mmCIF file of C-alpha atoms in Angstrom:
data_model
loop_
_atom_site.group_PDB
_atom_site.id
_atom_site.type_symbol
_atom_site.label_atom_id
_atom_site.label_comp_id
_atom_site.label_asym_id
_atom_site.label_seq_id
_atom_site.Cartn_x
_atom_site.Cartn_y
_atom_site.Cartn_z
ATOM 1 C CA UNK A 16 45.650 -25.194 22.092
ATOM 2 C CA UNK A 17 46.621 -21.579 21.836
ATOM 3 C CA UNK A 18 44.404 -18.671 22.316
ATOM 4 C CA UNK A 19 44.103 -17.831 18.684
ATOM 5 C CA UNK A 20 43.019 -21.250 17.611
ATOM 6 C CA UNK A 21 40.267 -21.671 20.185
ATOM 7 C CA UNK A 22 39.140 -18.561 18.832
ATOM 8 C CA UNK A 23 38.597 -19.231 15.668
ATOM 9 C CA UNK A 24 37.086 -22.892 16.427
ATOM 10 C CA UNK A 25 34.567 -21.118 18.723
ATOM 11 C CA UNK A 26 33.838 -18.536 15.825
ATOM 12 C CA UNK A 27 32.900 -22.224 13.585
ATOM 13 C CA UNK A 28 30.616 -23.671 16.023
ATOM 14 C CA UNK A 29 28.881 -20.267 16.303
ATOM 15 C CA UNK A 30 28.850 -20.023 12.736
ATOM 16 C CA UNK A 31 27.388 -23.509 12.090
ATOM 17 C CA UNK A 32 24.624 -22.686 14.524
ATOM 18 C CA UNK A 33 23.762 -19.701 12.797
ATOM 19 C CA UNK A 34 23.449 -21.602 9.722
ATOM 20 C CA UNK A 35 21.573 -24.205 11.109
ATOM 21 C CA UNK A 36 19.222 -22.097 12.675
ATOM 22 C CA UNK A 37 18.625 -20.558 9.382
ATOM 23 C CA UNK A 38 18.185 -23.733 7.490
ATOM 24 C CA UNK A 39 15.406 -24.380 10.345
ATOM 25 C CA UNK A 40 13.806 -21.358 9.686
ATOM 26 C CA UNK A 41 13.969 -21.394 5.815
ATOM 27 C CA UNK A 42 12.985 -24.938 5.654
ATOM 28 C CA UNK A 43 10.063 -24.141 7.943
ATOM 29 C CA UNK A 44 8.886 -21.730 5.745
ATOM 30 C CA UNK A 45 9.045 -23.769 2.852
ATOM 31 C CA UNK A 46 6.980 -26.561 4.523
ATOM 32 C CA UNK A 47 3.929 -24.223 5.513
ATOM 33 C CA UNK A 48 0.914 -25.299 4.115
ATOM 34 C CA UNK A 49 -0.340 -22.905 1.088
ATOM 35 C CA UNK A 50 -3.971 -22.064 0.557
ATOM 36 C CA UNK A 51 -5.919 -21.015 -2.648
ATOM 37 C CA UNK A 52 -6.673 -17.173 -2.037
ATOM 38 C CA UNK A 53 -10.138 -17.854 -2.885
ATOM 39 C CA UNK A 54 -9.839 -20.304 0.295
ATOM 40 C CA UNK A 55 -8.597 -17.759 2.075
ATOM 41 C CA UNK A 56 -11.024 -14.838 1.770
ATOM 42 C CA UNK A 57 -13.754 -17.467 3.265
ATOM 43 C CA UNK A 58 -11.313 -18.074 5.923
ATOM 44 C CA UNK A 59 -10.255 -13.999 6.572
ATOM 45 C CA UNK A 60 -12.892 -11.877 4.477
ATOM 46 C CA UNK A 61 -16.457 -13.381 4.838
ATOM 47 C CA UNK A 62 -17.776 -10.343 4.466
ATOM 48 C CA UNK A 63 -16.936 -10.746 0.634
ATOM 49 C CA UNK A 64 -17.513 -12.952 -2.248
ATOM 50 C CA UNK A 65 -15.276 -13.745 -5.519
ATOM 51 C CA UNK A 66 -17.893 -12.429 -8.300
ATOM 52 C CA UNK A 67 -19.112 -14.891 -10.220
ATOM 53 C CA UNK A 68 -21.216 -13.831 -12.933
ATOM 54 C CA UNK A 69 -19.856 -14.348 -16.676
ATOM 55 C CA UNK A 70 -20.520 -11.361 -18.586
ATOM 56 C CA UNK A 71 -18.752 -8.775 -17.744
ATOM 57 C CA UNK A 72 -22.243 -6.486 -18.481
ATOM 58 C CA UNK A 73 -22.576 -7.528 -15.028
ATOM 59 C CA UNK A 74 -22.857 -4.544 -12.758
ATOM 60 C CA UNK A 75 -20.736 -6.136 -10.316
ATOM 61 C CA UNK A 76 -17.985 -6.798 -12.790
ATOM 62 C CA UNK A 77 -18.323 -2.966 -14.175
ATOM 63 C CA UNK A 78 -18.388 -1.900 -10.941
ATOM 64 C CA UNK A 79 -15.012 -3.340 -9.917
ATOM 65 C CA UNK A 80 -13.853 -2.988 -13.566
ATOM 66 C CA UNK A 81 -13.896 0.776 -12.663
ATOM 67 C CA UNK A 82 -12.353 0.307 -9.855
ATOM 68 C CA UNK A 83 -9.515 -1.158 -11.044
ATOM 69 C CA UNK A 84 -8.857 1.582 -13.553
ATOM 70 C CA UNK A 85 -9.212 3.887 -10.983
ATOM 71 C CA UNK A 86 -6.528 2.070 -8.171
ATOM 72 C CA UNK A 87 -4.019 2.421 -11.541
ATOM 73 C CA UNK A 88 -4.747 5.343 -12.974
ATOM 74 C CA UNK A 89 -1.379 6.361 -12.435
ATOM 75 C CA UNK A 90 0.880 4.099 -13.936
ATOM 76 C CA UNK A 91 2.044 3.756 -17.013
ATOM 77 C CA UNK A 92 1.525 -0.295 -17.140
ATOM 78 C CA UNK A 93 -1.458 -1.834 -15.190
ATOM 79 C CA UNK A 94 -0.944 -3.965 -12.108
ATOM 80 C CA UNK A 95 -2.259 -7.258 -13.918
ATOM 81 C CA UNK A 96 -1.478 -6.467 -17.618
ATOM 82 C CA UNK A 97 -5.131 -6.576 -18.868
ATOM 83 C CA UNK A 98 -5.493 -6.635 -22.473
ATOM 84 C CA UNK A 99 -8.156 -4.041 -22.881
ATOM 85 C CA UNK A 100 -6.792 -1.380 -20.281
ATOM 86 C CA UNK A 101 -5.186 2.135 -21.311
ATOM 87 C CA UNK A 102 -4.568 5.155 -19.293
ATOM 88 C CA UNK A 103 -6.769 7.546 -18.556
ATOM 89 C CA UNK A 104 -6.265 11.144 -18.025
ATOM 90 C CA UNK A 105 -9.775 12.040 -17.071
ATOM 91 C CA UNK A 106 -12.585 10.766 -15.079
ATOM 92 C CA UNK A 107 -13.079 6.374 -15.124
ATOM 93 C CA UNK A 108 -16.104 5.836 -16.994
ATOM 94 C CA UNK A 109 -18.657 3.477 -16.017
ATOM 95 C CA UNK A 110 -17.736 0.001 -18.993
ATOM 96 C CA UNK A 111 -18.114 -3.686 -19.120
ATOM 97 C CA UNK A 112 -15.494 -5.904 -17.774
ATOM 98 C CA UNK A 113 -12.849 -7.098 -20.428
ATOM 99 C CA UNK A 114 -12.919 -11.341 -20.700
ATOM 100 C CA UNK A 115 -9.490 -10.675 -19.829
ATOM 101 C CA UNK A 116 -9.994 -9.200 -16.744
ATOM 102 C CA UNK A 117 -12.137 -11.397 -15.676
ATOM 103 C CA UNK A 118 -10.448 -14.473 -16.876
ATOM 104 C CA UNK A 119 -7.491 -12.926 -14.481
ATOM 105 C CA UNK A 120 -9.917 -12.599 -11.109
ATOM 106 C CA UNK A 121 -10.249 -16.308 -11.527
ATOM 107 C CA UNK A 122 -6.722 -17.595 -12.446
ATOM 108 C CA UNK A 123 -5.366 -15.297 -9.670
ATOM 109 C CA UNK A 124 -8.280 -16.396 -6.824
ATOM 110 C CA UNK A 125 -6.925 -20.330 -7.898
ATOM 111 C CA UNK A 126 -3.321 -19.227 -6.997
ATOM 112 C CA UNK A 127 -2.134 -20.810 -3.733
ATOM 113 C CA UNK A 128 0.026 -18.619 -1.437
ATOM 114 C CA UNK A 129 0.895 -19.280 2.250
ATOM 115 C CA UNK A 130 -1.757 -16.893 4.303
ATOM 116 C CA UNK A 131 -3.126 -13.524 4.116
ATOM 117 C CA UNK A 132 -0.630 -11.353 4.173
ATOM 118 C CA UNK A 133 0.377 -12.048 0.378
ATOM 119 C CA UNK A 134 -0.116 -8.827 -1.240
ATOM 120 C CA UNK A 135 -1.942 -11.143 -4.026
ATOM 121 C CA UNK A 136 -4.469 -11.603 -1.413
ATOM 122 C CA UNK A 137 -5.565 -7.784 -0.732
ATOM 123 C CA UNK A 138 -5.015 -7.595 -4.683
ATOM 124 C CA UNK A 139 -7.986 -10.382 -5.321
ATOM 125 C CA UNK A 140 -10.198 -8.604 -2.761
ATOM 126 C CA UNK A 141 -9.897 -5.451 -3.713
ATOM 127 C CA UNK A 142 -10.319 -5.845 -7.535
ATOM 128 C CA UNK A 143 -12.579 -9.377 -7.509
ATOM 129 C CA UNK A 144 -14.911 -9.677 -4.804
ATOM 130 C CA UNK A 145 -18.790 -8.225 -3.651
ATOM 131 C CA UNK A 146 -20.544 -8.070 -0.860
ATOM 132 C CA UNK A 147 -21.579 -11.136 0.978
ATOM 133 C CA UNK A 148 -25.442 -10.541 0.794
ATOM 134 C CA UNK A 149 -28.470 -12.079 2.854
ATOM 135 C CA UNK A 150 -29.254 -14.346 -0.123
ATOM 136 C CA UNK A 151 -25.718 -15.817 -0.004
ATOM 137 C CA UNK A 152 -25.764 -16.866 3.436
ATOM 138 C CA UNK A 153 -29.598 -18.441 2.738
ATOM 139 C CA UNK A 154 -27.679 -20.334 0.211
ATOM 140 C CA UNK A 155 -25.089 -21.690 2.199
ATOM 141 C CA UNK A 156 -26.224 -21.748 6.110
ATOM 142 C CA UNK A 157 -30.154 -21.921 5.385
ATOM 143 C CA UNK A 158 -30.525 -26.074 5.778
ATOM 144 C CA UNK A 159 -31.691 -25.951 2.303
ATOM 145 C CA UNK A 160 -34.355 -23.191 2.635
ATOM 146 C CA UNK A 161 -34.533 -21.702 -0.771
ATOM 147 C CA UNK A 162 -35.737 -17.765 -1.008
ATOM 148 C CA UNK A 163 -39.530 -17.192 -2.718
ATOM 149 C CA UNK A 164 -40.020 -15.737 -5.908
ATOM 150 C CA UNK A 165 -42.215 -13.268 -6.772
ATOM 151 C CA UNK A 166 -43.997 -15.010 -9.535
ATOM 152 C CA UNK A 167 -47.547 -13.697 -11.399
ATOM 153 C CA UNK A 168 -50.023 -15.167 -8.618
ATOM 154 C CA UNK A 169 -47.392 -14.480 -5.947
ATOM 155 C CA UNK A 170 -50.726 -12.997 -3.754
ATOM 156 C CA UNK A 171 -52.353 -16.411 -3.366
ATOM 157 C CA UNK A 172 -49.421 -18.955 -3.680
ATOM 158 C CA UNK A 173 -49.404 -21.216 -0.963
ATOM 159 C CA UNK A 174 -45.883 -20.711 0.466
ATOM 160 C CA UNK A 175 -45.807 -16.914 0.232
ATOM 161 C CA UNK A 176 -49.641 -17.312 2.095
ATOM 162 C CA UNK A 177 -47.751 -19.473 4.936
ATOM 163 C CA UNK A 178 -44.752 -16.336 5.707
ATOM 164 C CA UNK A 179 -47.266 -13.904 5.277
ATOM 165 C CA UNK A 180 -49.464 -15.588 7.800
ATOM 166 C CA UNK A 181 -46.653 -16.258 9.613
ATOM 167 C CA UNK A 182 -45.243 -12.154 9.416
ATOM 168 C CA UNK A 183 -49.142 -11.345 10.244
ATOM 169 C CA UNK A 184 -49.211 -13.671 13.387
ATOM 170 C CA UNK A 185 -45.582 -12.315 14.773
ATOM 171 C CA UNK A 186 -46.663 -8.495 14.794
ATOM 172 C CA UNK A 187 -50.364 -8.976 15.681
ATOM 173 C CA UNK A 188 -50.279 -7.163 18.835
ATOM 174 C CA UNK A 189 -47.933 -4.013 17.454
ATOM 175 C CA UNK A 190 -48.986 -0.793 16.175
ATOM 176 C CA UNK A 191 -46.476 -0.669 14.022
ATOM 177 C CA UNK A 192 -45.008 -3.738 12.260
ATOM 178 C CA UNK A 193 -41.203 -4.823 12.131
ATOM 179 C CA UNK A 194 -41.040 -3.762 7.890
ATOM 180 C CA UNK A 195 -43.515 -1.053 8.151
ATOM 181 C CA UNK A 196 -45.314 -3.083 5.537
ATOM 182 C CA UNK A 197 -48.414 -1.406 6.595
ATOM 183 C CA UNK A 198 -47.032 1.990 7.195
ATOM 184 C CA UNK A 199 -49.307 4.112 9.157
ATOM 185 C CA UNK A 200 -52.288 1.723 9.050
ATOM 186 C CA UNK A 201 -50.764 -1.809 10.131
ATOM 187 C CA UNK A 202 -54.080 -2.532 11.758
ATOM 188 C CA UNK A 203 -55.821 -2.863 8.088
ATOM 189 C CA UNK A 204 -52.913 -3.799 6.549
ATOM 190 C CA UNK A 205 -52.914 -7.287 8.960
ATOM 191 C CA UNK A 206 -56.430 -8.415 8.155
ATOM 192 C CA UNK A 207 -55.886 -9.034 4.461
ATOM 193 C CA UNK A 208 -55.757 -12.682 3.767
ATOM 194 C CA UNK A 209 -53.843 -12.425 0.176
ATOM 195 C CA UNK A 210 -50.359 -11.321 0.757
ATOM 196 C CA UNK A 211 -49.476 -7.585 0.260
ATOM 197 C CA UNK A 212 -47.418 -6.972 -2.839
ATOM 198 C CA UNK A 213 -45.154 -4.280 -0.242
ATOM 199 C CA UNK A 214 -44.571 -7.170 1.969
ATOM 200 C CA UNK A 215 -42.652 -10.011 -0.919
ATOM 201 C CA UNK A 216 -40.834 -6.828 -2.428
ATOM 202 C CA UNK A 217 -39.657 -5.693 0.888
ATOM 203 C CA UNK A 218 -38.505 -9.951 0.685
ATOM 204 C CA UNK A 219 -36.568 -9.147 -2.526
ATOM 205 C CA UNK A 220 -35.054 -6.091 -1.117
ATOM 206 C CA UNK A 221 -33.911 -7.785 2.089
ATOM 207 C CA UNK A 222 -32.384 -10.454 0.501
ATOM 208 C CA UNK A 223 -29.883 -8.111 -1.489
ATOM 209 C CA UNK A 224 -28.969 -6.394 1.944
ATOM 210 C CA UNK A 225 -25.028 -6.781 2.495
ATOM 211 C CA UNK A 226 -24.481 -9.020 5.483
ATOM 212 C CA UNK A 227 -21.851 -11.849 6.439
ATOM 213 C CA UNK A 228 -22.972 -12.886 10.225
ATOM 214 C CA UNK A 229 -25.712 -15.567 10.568
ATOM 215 C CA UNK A 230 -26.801 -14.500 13.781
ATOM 216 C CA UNK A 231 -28.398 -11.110 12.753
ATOM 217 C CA UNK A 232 -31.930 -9.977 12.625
ATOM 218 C CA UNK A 233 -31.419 -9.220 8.993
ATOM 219 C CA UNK A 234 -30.515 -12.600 8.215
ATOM 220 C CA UNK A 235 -33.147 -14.611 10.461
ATOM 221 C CA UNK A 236 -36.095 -12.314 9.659
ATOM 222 C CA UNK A 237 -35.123 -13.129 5.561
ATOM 223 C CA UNK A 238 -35.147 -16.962 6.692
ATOM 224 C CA UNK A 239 -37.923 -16.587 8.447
ATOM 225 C CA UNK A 240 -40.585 -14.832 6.641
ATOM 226 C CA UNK A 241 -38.897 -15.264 2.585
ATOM 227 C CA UNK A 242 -38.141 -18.816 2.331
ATOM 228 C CA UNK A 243 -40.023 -22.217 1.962
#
């Protein structure tokens, strides 16, 4: 065989690997398993939560309504094509949410793409999520705890009685309790038998309080002392 043709048959099989190798690769791609991005950001964001409230009066919709007009305030067309957006020259006023808008947070959070690094991903985050809050993870990790509510008799109902009793009991030997419920006079504050109306709207305003890890004191003192 002369020099010439060896040659080229080694430049075939070296081609034919490269190819194959290729085919590996591409077909490996192809046959990674895809996610829906809303799957995702519990998997990689659980810090954050796909908004879910229909009207887009919602302040969490307006809120990231405006933010949206604000991360394209420069272009000419929109990222997503929103019916309902135009250009702005001046300052992003506060508005409600277009359907449209909203309609595309969902259709886009259903898409499925292969991991995280999608730039649909960071889109859907960025444009259609909140804060995880303390209430959200009493929802979903609280063994079906469910958070009080401050109802008319709230003072003397029976579960409210029990975590107040339970709140008094836990900082009976402080000067100061854990909430400050009693502020500068905690030892008066612990003797009343009706529960303070500082101590279930300190509940409420705990429960709003952005937080994603279970193993906080802002999460177990909500379970604890807000829940039945």
């Amino acid at each position: 065989m002369t020099s010439s043709l060896l040659t080229k048959s080694a430049l075939g099989v070296a081609g034919l690997g490269t190819a194959t190798t290729g085919a590996i690769y591409f077909g490996t791609d192809l046959l990674k398993s895809k996610k829906t991005v809303s799957e995702l950001i519990k998997d990689f964001k659980k810090d954050k939560r796909l908004i879910s409230a229909k009207e887009g009066s919602d302040l969490k919709w307006k809120a990231a309504w405006k933010h949206y007009r604000e991360s394209n305030k420069t272009r000419n067309k929109d990222e997503w094509i929103v019916q309902g957006w135009s250009k702005v020259d001046g300052a992003i006023e506060d508005a409600d949410a277009p359907k449209d808008f909203i309609d595309k947070c969902k259709s886009k959070s259903s898409q499925k793409i292969v991991d995280e690094k999608d730039p649909l991903f960071s889109q859907v985050v960025s444009y259609c999520t909140r804060d995880t809050l303390v209430s959200d993870l009493i929802e979903e990790y609280g063994n079906g705890k469910k958070l009080l509510v401050k109802g008319s008799d709230f003072a003397n109902d029976k579960d409210w009685k029990a975590v107040w009793d339970l709140y008094r009991k836990d900082n009976d030997s402080a000067s100061k309790d854990r909430w400050e419920v009693g502020k500068s006079n905690w030892s008066s504050k612990k003797s009343e038998t009706t529960v303070p109306a500082e101590f279930a709207d300190e509940c409420l305003k705990k429960a709003q309080v952005p937080e994603y890890r279970t193993e906080n004191l802002s999460y177990t003192d909500v379970l604890k002392y807000c829940t039945k």
